[in-house]
Amino acid sequence: MSGLKFRRLDSIGAEVSGADWTQPIADDVARDLYAAWLEHGVLVFPRAGLDADVHLRLSRVFGELEEHPVKALHVKGRKDLIFFGGDETKGPGKMVDGEKLAGYLYAHQDMAYTPNLCKGSMLRMVIMPDRGGDTLFWDTARAWRDLPAATRERLRGLHSIHRMNVIPPRNPWGMPGHTVEALETEAELIARRGYAADIPLIRHPMTITHPESGLVSLLLSPNSYVVIEGMAQAESDAFFDELTTHLFQPQYGYRHCWSLNDIVLWDNRRTVHMATGYPHEQTRLAYRTTLKGAMACGEYYKPADRKVAATT
Ligand SMILES: [Fe+2]
């Protein structure tokens, strides 16, 4: 017995206690952590992230770490840590429900704008704003399981097309009344961040089977959604909105209100998450590790088909 304690959070995730994370992690502790991560989807380590060593040691319990492809996000001198926030990369922000926010990112699954869905990520809070900056998580496996049988049948074999959405999506699917307005054009953001200008289209199945747990879940990643393959835009949008409205119900969600040094790990293959943003004049800084072993569930959309999606 490792002596670890797991306290269930709202509707997804568990809070972990019962170990000193400044010390090397014993094999039985590592085994229990990994099993709990697969079971709960999200693990929270309250105020555990005292330094980068703790963050990296805990991350490696869940696998090797990956170098993030966006080099502009690397923490100086490190390939295994990227940062979110700080003042250098803040940009002009977004108007979200009438307030100017930094760090807002609509609901998504990491790297769903590539063929390979990220395995998971671990975030550590380094600088806190006075308010805001929460992270929301939803359980895409339980949401899939609870869908009406007819909807699950309709989803069988369906694929959706995705594109890295550097400005807010056309519509905040599943969040009626929520308004988001970019304060820079996509071209301006691409230039500021140094992204490649030709953003590819990606084709993903809308349901995936978890490679380790066998859980079936929805792959929605609403922030990068373009269209469901083979559907007219209006029909596709209506169905996508129906699915996201279902997913964003409270019984599938958890809102993490950060404390300094909190560490949160999520399984990106069975969760959707969202950064709610914080007042633009304030500073928030978080460091993230990314687990190697992405799930190769998607593919680049064929050039011949791109004409179809380009009209959407
Ligand atoms: Fe993310």
mmCIF file of C-alpha atoms and ligand atoms in Angstrom:
data_model
loop_
_atom_site.group_PDB
_atom_site.id
_atom_site.type_symbol
_atom_site.label_atom_id
_atom_site.label_comp_id
_atom_site.label_asym_id
_atom_site.label_seq_id
_atom_site.Cartn_x
_atom_site.Cartn_y
_atom_site.Cartn_z
ATOM 1 C CA MET A 1 0.000 0.000 0.000
ATOM 2 C CA SER A 2 1.411 3.354 -1.007
ATOM 3 C CA GLY A 3 -0.470 5.346 1.663
ATOM 4 C CA LEU A 4 -1.762 7.800 -0.919
ATOM 5 C CA LYS A 5 -5.201 9.309 -0.417
ATOM 6 C CA PHE A 6 -7.502 10.229 -3.319
ATOM 7 C CA ARG A 7 -10.452 12.557 -2.722
ATOM 8 C CA ARG A 8 -12.951 12.684 -5.563
ATOM 9 C CA LEU A 9 -13.609 16.145 -7.003
ATOM 10 C CA ASP A 10 -16.996 17.293 -8.292
ATOM 11 C CA SER A 11 -17.671 15.157 -11.331
ATOM 12 C CA ILE A 12 -14.225 14.365 -12.678
ATOM 13 C CA GLY A 13 -10.821 14.136 -11.077
ATOM 14 C CA ALA A 14 -9.304 13.433 -7.676
ATOM 15 C CA GLU A 15 -7.137 15.366 -5.248
ATOM 16 C CA VAL A 16 -4.001 13.516 -4.148
ATOM 17 C CA SER A 17 -2.373 13.648 -0.715
ATOM 18 C CA GLY A 18 -0.302 11.405 1.519
ATOM 19 C CA ALA A 19 3.231 11.799 0.137
ATOM 20 C CA ASP A 20 6.132 14.238 0.334
ATOM 21 C CA TRP A 21 6.645 15.270 -3.296
ATOM 22 C CA THR A 22 10.035 16.832 -2.572
ATOM 23 C CA GLN A 23 11.390 13.304 -2.119
ATOM 24 C CA PRO A 24 12.012 10.536 -4.713
ATOM 25 C CA ILE A 25 8.794 8.719 -5.630
ATOM 26 C CA ALA A 26 8.624 5.050 -4.598
ATOM 27 C CA ASP A 27 7.512 2.432 -7.135
ATOM 28 C CA ASP A 28 4.257 1.606 -5.317
ATOM 29 C CA VAL A 29 3.370 5.306 -5.133
ATOM 30 C CA ALA A 30 4.070 5.700 -8.843
ATOM 31 C CA ARG A 31 1.920 2.668 -9.647
ATOM 32 C CA ASP A 32 -1.019 3.993 -7.618
ATOM 33 C CA LEU A 33 -0.710 7.439 -9.174
ATOM 34 C CA TYR A 34 -0.773 6.070 -12.694
ATOM 35 C CA ALA A 35 -3.797 3.865 -11.991
ATOM 36 C CA ALA A 36 -5.611 6.800 -10.348
ATOM 37 C CA TRP A 37 -4.875 9.038 -13.323
ATOM 38 C CA LEU A 38 -6.440 6.519 -15.723
ATOM 39 C CA GLU A 39 -9.432 6.116 -13.412
ATOM 40 C CA HIS A 40 -10.118 9.776 -12.593
ATOM 41 C CA GLY A 41 -8.888 11.600 -15.709
ATOM 42 C CA VAL A 42 -7.595 14.571 -13.699
ATOM 43 C CA LEU A 43 -5.266 14.573 -10.667
ATOM 44 C CA VAL A 44 -4.761 17.612 -8.442
ATOM 45 C CA PHE A 45 -1.695 17.943 -6.181
ATOM 46 C CA PRO A 46 -2.519 20.917 -3.929
ATOM 47 C CA ARG A 47 0.406 23.338 -3.470
ATOM 48 C CA ALA A 48 2.878 20.543 -4.296
ATOM 49 C CA GLY A 49 4.839 22.325 -7.034
ATOM 50 C CA LEU A 50 7.488 24.045 -4.957
ATOM 51 C CA ASP A 51 10.025 23.988 -7.792
ATOM 52 C CA ALA A 52 10.761 22.601 -11.246
ATOM 53 C CA ASP A 53 12.342 19.461 -9.773
ATOM 54 C CA VAL A 54 9.075 18.419 -8.118
ATOM 55 C CA HIS A 55 7.149 19.222 -11.292
ATOM 56 C CA LEU A 56 9.483 17.150 -13.487
ATOM 57 C CA ARG A 57 9.736 14.253 -11.027
ATOM 58 C CA LEU A 58 5.959 13.985 -10.743
ATOM 59 C CA SER A 59 5.517 14.340 -14.506
ATOM 60 C CA ARG A 60 7.887 11.453 -15.221
ATOM 61 C CA VAL A 61 5.718 9.097 -13.173
ATOM 62 C CA PHE A 62 3.334 9.243 -16.130
ATOM 63 C CA GLY A 63 5.880 8.758 -18.890
ATOM 64 C CA GLU A 64 8.651 10.393 -20.813
ATOM 65 C CA LEU A 65 8.332 14.079 -21.551
ATOM 66 C CA GLU A 66 7.959 15.616 -24.963
ATOM 67 C CA GLU A 67 9.509 18.693 -26.466
ATOM 68 C CA HIS A 68 6.663 21.052 -27.392
ATOM 69 C CA PRO A 69 6.692 21.986 -31.104
ATOM 70 C CA VAL A 70 6.089 25.694 -30.436
ATOM 71 C CA LYS A 71 9.583 26.791 -29.429
ATOM 72 C CA ALA A 72 8.407 30.294 -28.496
ATOM 73 C CA LEU A 73 6.698 28.695 -25.491
ATOM 74 C CA HIS A 74 9.789 26.949 -24.077
ATOM 75 C CA VAL A 75 10.895 28.077 -20.633
ATOM 76 C CA LYS A 76 14.336 29.585 -21.169
ATOM 77 C CA GLY A 77 17.009 26.898 -21.304
ATOM 78 C CA ARG A 78 14.496 24.001 -21.103
ATOM 79 C CA LYS A 79 12.920 21.766 -23.711
ATOM 80 C CA ASP A 80 10.670 19.865 -21.324
ATOM 81 C CA LEU A 81 8.892 22.883 -19.778
ATOM 82 C CA ILE A 82 6.727 25.387 -21.591
ATOM 83 C CA PHE A 83 5.085 28.427 -20.092
ATOM 84 C CA PHE A 84 1.652 29.996 -20.353
ATOM 85 C CA GLY A 85 1.082 33.582 -19.417
ATOM 86 C CA GLY A 86 3.637 36.034 -18.113
ATOM 87 C CA ASP A 87 3.775 39.497 -19.586
ATOM 88 C CA GLU A 88 5.991 38.984 -22.644
ATOM 89 C CA THR A 89 3.526 36.936 -24.688
ATOM 90 C CA LYS A 90 0.278 38.354 -23.366
ATOM 91 C CA GLY A 91 -0.730 40.180 -26.532
ATOM 92 C CA PRO A 92 -3.809 42.377 -26.722
ATOM 93 C CA GLY A 93 -6.111 39.779 -25.111
ATOM 94 C CA LYS A 94 -9.763 39.052 -25.883
ATOM 95 C CA MET A 95 -13.075 40.600 -24.910
ATOM 96 C CA VAL A 96 -14.864 37.832 -23.033
ATOM 97 C CA ASP A 97 -18.425 38.515 -21.927
ATOM 98 C CA GLY A 98 -17.601 42.220 -22.043
ATOM 99 C CA GLU A 99 -14.347 42.087 -20.028
ATOM 100 C CA LYS A 100 -10.840 42.352 -21.456
ATOM 101 C CA LEU A 101 -9.015 39.174 -20.475
ATOM 102 C CA ALA A 102 -5.619 37.599 -21.007
ATOM 103 C CA GLY A 103 -5.031 33.855 -21.085
ATOM 104 C CA TYR A 104 -8.514 32.927 -22.271
ATOM 105 C CA LEU A 105 -8.638 29.732 -24.320
ATOM 106 C CA TYR A 106 -11.951 28.178 -25.285
ATOM 107 C CA ALA A 107 -12.587 24.475 -24.643
ATOM 108 C CA HIS A 108 -10.166 22.116 -26.386
ATOM 109 C CA GLN A 109 -8.032 18.989 -26.264
ATOM 110 C CA ASP A 110 -4.313 19.660 -26.507
ATOM 111 C CA MET A 111 -2.806 19.224 -29.955
ATOM 112 C CA ALA A 112 -6.118 18.253 -31.579
ATOM 113 C CA TYR A 113 -5.069 20.602 -34.364
ATOM 114 C CA THR A 114 -2.452 17.963 -35.278
ATOM 115 C CA PRO A 115 -2.996 14.290 -36.230
ATOM 116 C CA ASN A 116 -1.705 13.209 -32.808
ATOM 117 C CA LEU A 117 -3.777 13.869 -29.719
ATOM 118 C CA CYS A 118 -1.510 14.692 -26.785
ATOM 119 C CA LYS A 119 -1.438 11.975 -24.071
ATOM 120 C CA GLY A 120 -1.577 14.367 -21.151
ATOM 121 C CA SER A 121 -0.090 17.469 -19.579
ATOM 122 C CA MET A 122 0.854 18.634 -16.103
ATOM 123 C CA LEU A 123 0.442 22.303 -15.198
ATOM 124 C CA ARG A 124 2.067 24.095 -12.233
ATOM 125 C CA MET A 125 0.936 27.533 -11.065
ATOM 126 C CA VAL A 126 3.857 29.919 -10.630
ATOM 127 C CA ILE A 127 2.304 33.410 -10.513
ATOM 128 C CA MET A 128 -1.358 33.986 -9.631
ATOM 129 C CA PRO A 129 -3.654 36.828 -10.681
ATOM 130 C CA ASP A 130 -5.834 38.414 -7.989
ATOM 131 C CA ARG A 131 -8.901 36.821 -9.556
ATOM 132 C CA GLY A 132 -9.854 34.561 -12.435
ATOM 133 C CA GLY A 133 -7.525 32.208 -14.249
ATOM 134 C CA ASP A 134 -9.529 29.060 -13.454
ATOM 135 C CA THR A 135 -9.260 25.898 -15.537
ATOM 136 C CA LEU A 136 -12.346 23.860 -16.411
ATOM 137 C CA PHE A 137 -12.325 20.148 -17.207
ATOM 138 C CA TRP A 138 -15.031 17.873 -18.636
ATOM 139 C CA ASP A 139 -15.200 14.089 -18.806
ATOM 140 C CA THR A 140 -15.642 13.074 -22.450
ATOM 141 C CA ALA A 141 -15.894 9.371 -21.549
ATOM 142 C CA ARG A 142 -18.842 9.662 -19.175
ATOM 143 C CA ALA A 143 -20.471 12.156 -21.513
ATOM 144 C CA TRP A 144 -20.227 9.646 -24.372
ATOM 145 C CA ARG A 145 -21.585 6.821 -22.198
ATOM 146 C CA ASP A 146 -24.638 8.891 -21.199
ATOM 147 C CA LEU A 147 -25.600 9.880 -24.735
ATOM 148 C CA PRO A 148 -28.851 8.439 -26.099
ATOM 149 C CA ALA A 149 -28.222 5.251 -28.040
ATOM 150 C CA ALA A 150 -29.440 6.915 -31.239
ATOM 151 C CA THR A 151 -26.843 9.689 -30.874
ATOM 152 C CA ARG A 152 -24.060 7.200 -30.231
ATOM 153 C CA GLU A 153 -25.190 5.356 -33.340
ATOM 154 C CA ARG A 154 -25.191 8.591 -35.347
ATOM 155 C CA LEU A 155 -21.618 9.255 -34.221
ATOM 156 C CA ARG A 156 -20.384 5.875 -35.364
ATOM 157 C CA GLY A 157 -17.824 6.358 -38.124
ATOM 158 C CA LEU A 158 -18.197 10.158 -38.169
ATOM 159 C CA HIS A 159 -15.137 12.377 -38.491
ATOM 160 C CA SER A 160 -14.732 16.076 -37.866
ATOM 161 C CA ILE A 161 -12.308 18.484 -39.461
ATOM 162 C CA HIS A 162 -10.097 20.648 -37.226
ATOM 163 C CA ARG A 163 -7.816 23.607 -37.691
ATOM 164 C CA MET A 164 -5.626 25.325 -35.106
ATOM 165 C CA ASN A 165 -7.858 28.181 -34.071
ATOM 166 C CA VAL A 166 -5.616 31.003 -33.023
ATOM 167 C CA ILE A 167 -8.521 33.403 -32.609
ATOM 168 C CA PRO A 168 -11.850 32.460 -30.978
ATOM 169 C CA PRO A 169 -14.060 29.996 -32.845
ATOM 170 C CA ARG A 170 -16.997 31.156 -34.961
ATOM 171 C CA ASN A 171 -19.289 30.257 -32.107
ATOM 172 C CA PRO A 172 -18.657 29.145 -28.498
ATOM 173 C CA TRP A 173 -20.343 25.816 -29.097
ATOM 174 C CA GLY A 174 -22.389 24.566 -26.176
ATOM 175 C CA MET A 175 -22.151 27.846 -24.246
ATOM 176 C CA PRO A 176 -25.122 29.955 -25.304
ATOM 177 C CA GLY A 177 -24.837 33.626 -24.398
ATOM 178 C CA HIS A 178 -21.062 33.423 -23.966
ATOM 179 C CA THR A 179 -19.321 36.035 -26.149
ATOM 180 C CA VAL A 180 -15.668 36.148 -27.171
ATOM 181 C CA GLU A 181 -14.113 38.758 -29.425
ATOM 182 C CA ALA A 182 -10.509 38.734 -30.641
ATOM 183 C CA LEU A 183 -8.599 41.989 -30.297
ATOM 184 C CA GLU A 184 -6.150 41.097 -33.067
ATOM 185 C CA THR A 185 -6.518 39.426 -36.448
ATOM 186 C CA GLU A 186 -5.379 35.885 -37.049
ATOM 187 C CA ALA A 187 -2.578 37.179 -39.277
ATOM 188 C CA GLU A 188 -1.367 39.487 -36.491
ATOM 189 C CA LEU A 189 -1.374 36.666 -33.973
ATOM 190 C CA ILE A 190 0.416 34.283 -36.345
ATOM 191 C CA ALA A 191 3.132 36.893 -36.875
ATOM 192 C CA ARG A 192 3.411 37.665 -33.139
ATOM 193 C CA ARG A 193 3.692 34.014 -32.139
ATOM 194 C CA GLY A 194 5.805 32.921 -35.096
ATOM 195 C CA TYR A 195 3.408 30.173 -36.220
ATOM 196 C CA ALA A 196 3.591 28.767 -39.756
ATOM 197 C CA ALA A 197 1.096 30.781 -41.801
ATOM 198 C CA ASP A 198 -0.344 27.780 -43.664
ATOM 199 C CA ILE A 199 -2.352 26.062 -40.933
ATOM 200 C CA PRO A 200 -3.327 22.548 -42.038
ATOM 201 C CA LEU A 201 -6.725 20.920 -41.745
ATOM 202 C CA ILE A 202 -6.873 17.748 -39.649
ATOM 203 C CA ARG A 203 -9.419 14.922 -39.755
ATOM 204 C CA HIS A 204 -10.283 13.200 -36.450
ATOM 205 C CA PRO A 205 -12.779 10.494 -35.505
ATOM 206 C CA MET A 206 -15.508 11.902 -33.263
ATOM 207 C CA THR A 207 -15.270 8.978 -30.873
ATOM 208 C CA ILE A 208 -12.027 7.373 -29.763
ATOM 209 C CA THR A 209 -11.101 4.375 -27.649
ATOM 210 C CA HIS A 210 -8.583 5.056 -24.916
ATOM 211 C CA PRO A 211 -5.423 3.045 -25.691
ATOM 212 C CA GLU A 212 -4.819 2.146 -22.022
ATOM 213 C CA SER A 213 -8.184 2.033 -20.253
ATOM 214 C CA GLY A 214 -10.351 1.020 -23.212
ATOM 215 C CA LEU A 215 -12.837 3.782 -22.355
ATOM 216 C CA VAL A 216 -14.742 5.150 -25.335
ATOM 217 C CA SER A 217 -15.010 8.927 -25.372
ATOM 218 C CA LEU A 218 -15.966 11.893 -27.511
ATOM 219 C CA LEU A 219 -13.225 13.698 -29.389
ATOM 220 C CA LEU A 220 -14.702 17.182 -29.792
ATOM 221 C CA SER A 221 -11.978 19.771 -29.080
ATOM 222 C CA PRO A 222 -14.452 22.579 -29.817
ATOM 223 C CA ASN A 223 -11.824 25.314 -30.192
ATOM 224 C CA SER A 224 -10.485 23.806 -33.408
ATOM 225 C CA TYR A 225 -13.745 22.417 -34.854
ATOM 226 C CA VAL A 226 -14.423 23.353 -38.486
ATOM 227 C CA VAL A 227 -17.089 20.962 -39.779
ATOM 228 C CA ILE A 228 -18.231 17.359 -39.571
ATOM 229 C CA GLU A 229 -17.104 15.545 -42.678
ATOM 230 C CA GLY A 230 -19.912 14.857 -45.142
ATOM 231 C CA MET A 231 -22.412 17.269 -43.560
ATOM 232 C CA ALA A 232 -23.586 20.681 -44.698
ATOM 233 C CA GLN A 233 -22.268 23.401 -42.398
ATOM 234 C CA ALA A 234 -25.641 24.166 -40.765
ATOM 235 C CA GLU A 235 -26.403 20.507 -40.054
ATOM 236 C CA SER A 236 -22.869 19.967 -38.767
ATOM 237 C CA ASP A 237 -22.970 23.018 -36.487
ATOM 238 C CA ALA A 238 -26.339 22.010 -35.038
ATOM 239 C CA PHE A 239 -25.114 18.504 -34.207
ATOM 240 C CA PHE A 240 -21.802 19.783 -32.834
ATOM 241 C CA ASP A 241 -23.643 22.270 -30.637
ATOM 242 C CA GLU A 242 -25.901 19.472 -29.379
ATOM 243 C CA LEU A 243 -22.856 17.386 -28.428
ATOM 244 C CA THR A 244 -20.988 20.209 -26.691
ATOM 245 C CA THR A 245 -24.137 21.309 -24.837
ATOM 246 C CA HIS A 246 -24.368 17.756 -23.539
ATOM 247 C CA LEU A 247 -20.674 17.643 -22.553
ATOM 248 C CA PHE A 248 -20.677 20.981 -20.730
ATOM 249 C CA GLN A 249 -23.295 19.894 -18.206
ATOM 250 C CA PRO A 250 -22.205 20.181 -14.549
ATOM 251 C CA GLN A 251 -22.302 16.426 -13.985
ATOM 252 C CA TYR A 252 -19.291 16.002 -16.295
ATOM 253 C CA GLY A 253 -17.260 19.007 -15.172
ATOM 254 C CA TYR A 254 -14.740 20.224 -12.621
ATOM 255 C CA ARG A 255 -13.578 23.803 -12.149
ATOM 256 C CA HIS A 256 -10.085 24.155 -10.720
ATOM 257 C CA CYS A 257 -9.628 27.432 -8.836
ATOM 258 C CA TRP A 258 -5.881 27.589 -8.519
ATOM 259 C CA SER A 259 -3.707 28.165 -5.462
ATOM 260 C CA LEU A 260 -0.058 29.058 -5.860
ATOM 261 C CA ASN A 261 2.116 25.978 -6.591
ATOM 262 C CA ASP A 262 -0.837 23.722 -7.361
ATOM 263 C CA ILE A 263 -0.051 20.987 -9.838
ATOM 264 C CA VAL A 264 -2.803 19.555 -12.050
ATOM 265 C CA LEU A 265 -2.426 16.650 -14.467
ATOM 266 C CA TRP A 266 -5.042 15.698 -17.051
ATOM 267 C CA ASP A 267 -5.543 12.802 -19.415
ATOM 268 C CA ASN A 268 -6.042 14.587 -22.710
ATOM 269 C CA ARG A 269 -7.525 11.492 -24.348
ATOM 270 C CA ARG A 270 -10.680 11.566 -22.213
ATOM 271 C CA THR A 271 -11.082 15.182 -21.158
ATOM 272 C CA VAL A 272 -11.752 18.592 -22.665
ATOM 273 C CA HIS A 273 -10.382 21.615 -20.813
ATOM 274 C CA MET A 274 -10.660 25.380 -20.984
ATOM 275 C CA ALA A 275 -8.763 28.384 -19.617
ATOM 276 C CA THR A 276 -11.252 31.002 -18.415
ATOM 277 C CA GLY A 277 -8.753 33.903 -18.552
ATOM 278 C CA TYR A 278 -7.949 36.669 -16.062
ATOM 279 C CA PRO A 279 -7.988 40.489 -16.057
ATOM 280 C CA HIS A 280 -5.698 41.662 -18.828
ATOM 281 C CA GLU A 281 -3.728 44.068 -16.644
ATOM 282 C CA GLN A 282 -2.761 41.278 -14.248
ATOM 283 C CA THR A 283 -0.090 38.572 -14.495
ATOM 284 C CA ARG A 284 -0.509 34.826 -14.388
ATOM 285 C CA LEU A 285 2.263 32.354 -15.136
ATOM 286 C CA ALA A 286 2.063 28.579 -15.317
ATOM 287 C CA TYR A 287 4.604 25.980 -16.422
ATOM 288 C CA ARG A 288 3.541 22.839 -18.256
ATOM 289 C CA THR A 289 5.102 19.501 -19.068
ATOM 290 C CA THR A 290 3.758 17.387 -21.927
ATOM 291 C CA LEU A 291 3.765 13.592 -21.865
ATOM 292 C CA LYS A 292 5.244 11.714 -24.781
ATOM 293 C CA GLY A 293 3.123 9.029 -26.413
ATOM 294 C CA ALA A 294 0.499 10.988 -28.304
ATOM 295 C CA MET A 295 -2.488 9.085 -29.653
ATOM 296 C CA ALA A 296 -2.223 8.921 -33.441
ATOM 297 C CA CYS A 297 -5.932 9.061 -34.127
ATOM 298 C CA GLY A 298 -6.090 11.762 -36.823
ATOM 299 C CA GLU A 299 -4.651 12.537 -40.215
ATOM 300 C CA TYR A 300 -3.989 15.518 -42.408
ATOM 301 C CA TYR A 301 -7.063 16.260 -44.463
ATOM 302 C CA LYS A 302 -6.406 15.353 -48.092
ATOM 303 C CA PRO A 303 -5.569 18.344 -50.295
ATOM 304 C CA ALA A 304 -8.308 17.377 -52.743
ATOM 305 C CA ASP A 305 -10.857 17.571 -49.922
ATOM 306 C CA ARG A 306 -9.593 20.875 -48.589
ATOM 307 C CA LYS A 307 -11.603 22.781 -51.184
ATOM 308 C CA VAL A 308 -14.737 21.460 -49.538
ATOM 309 C CA ALA A 309 -13.710 22.551 -46.059
ATOM 310 C CA ALA A 310 -12.298 25.860 -47.269
ATOM 311 C CA THR A 311 -15.803 27.024 -48.108
ATOM 312 C CA THR A 312 -17.038 26.339 -44.581
HETATM 313 FE FE FE B 1 -4.730 23.176 -23.279
#
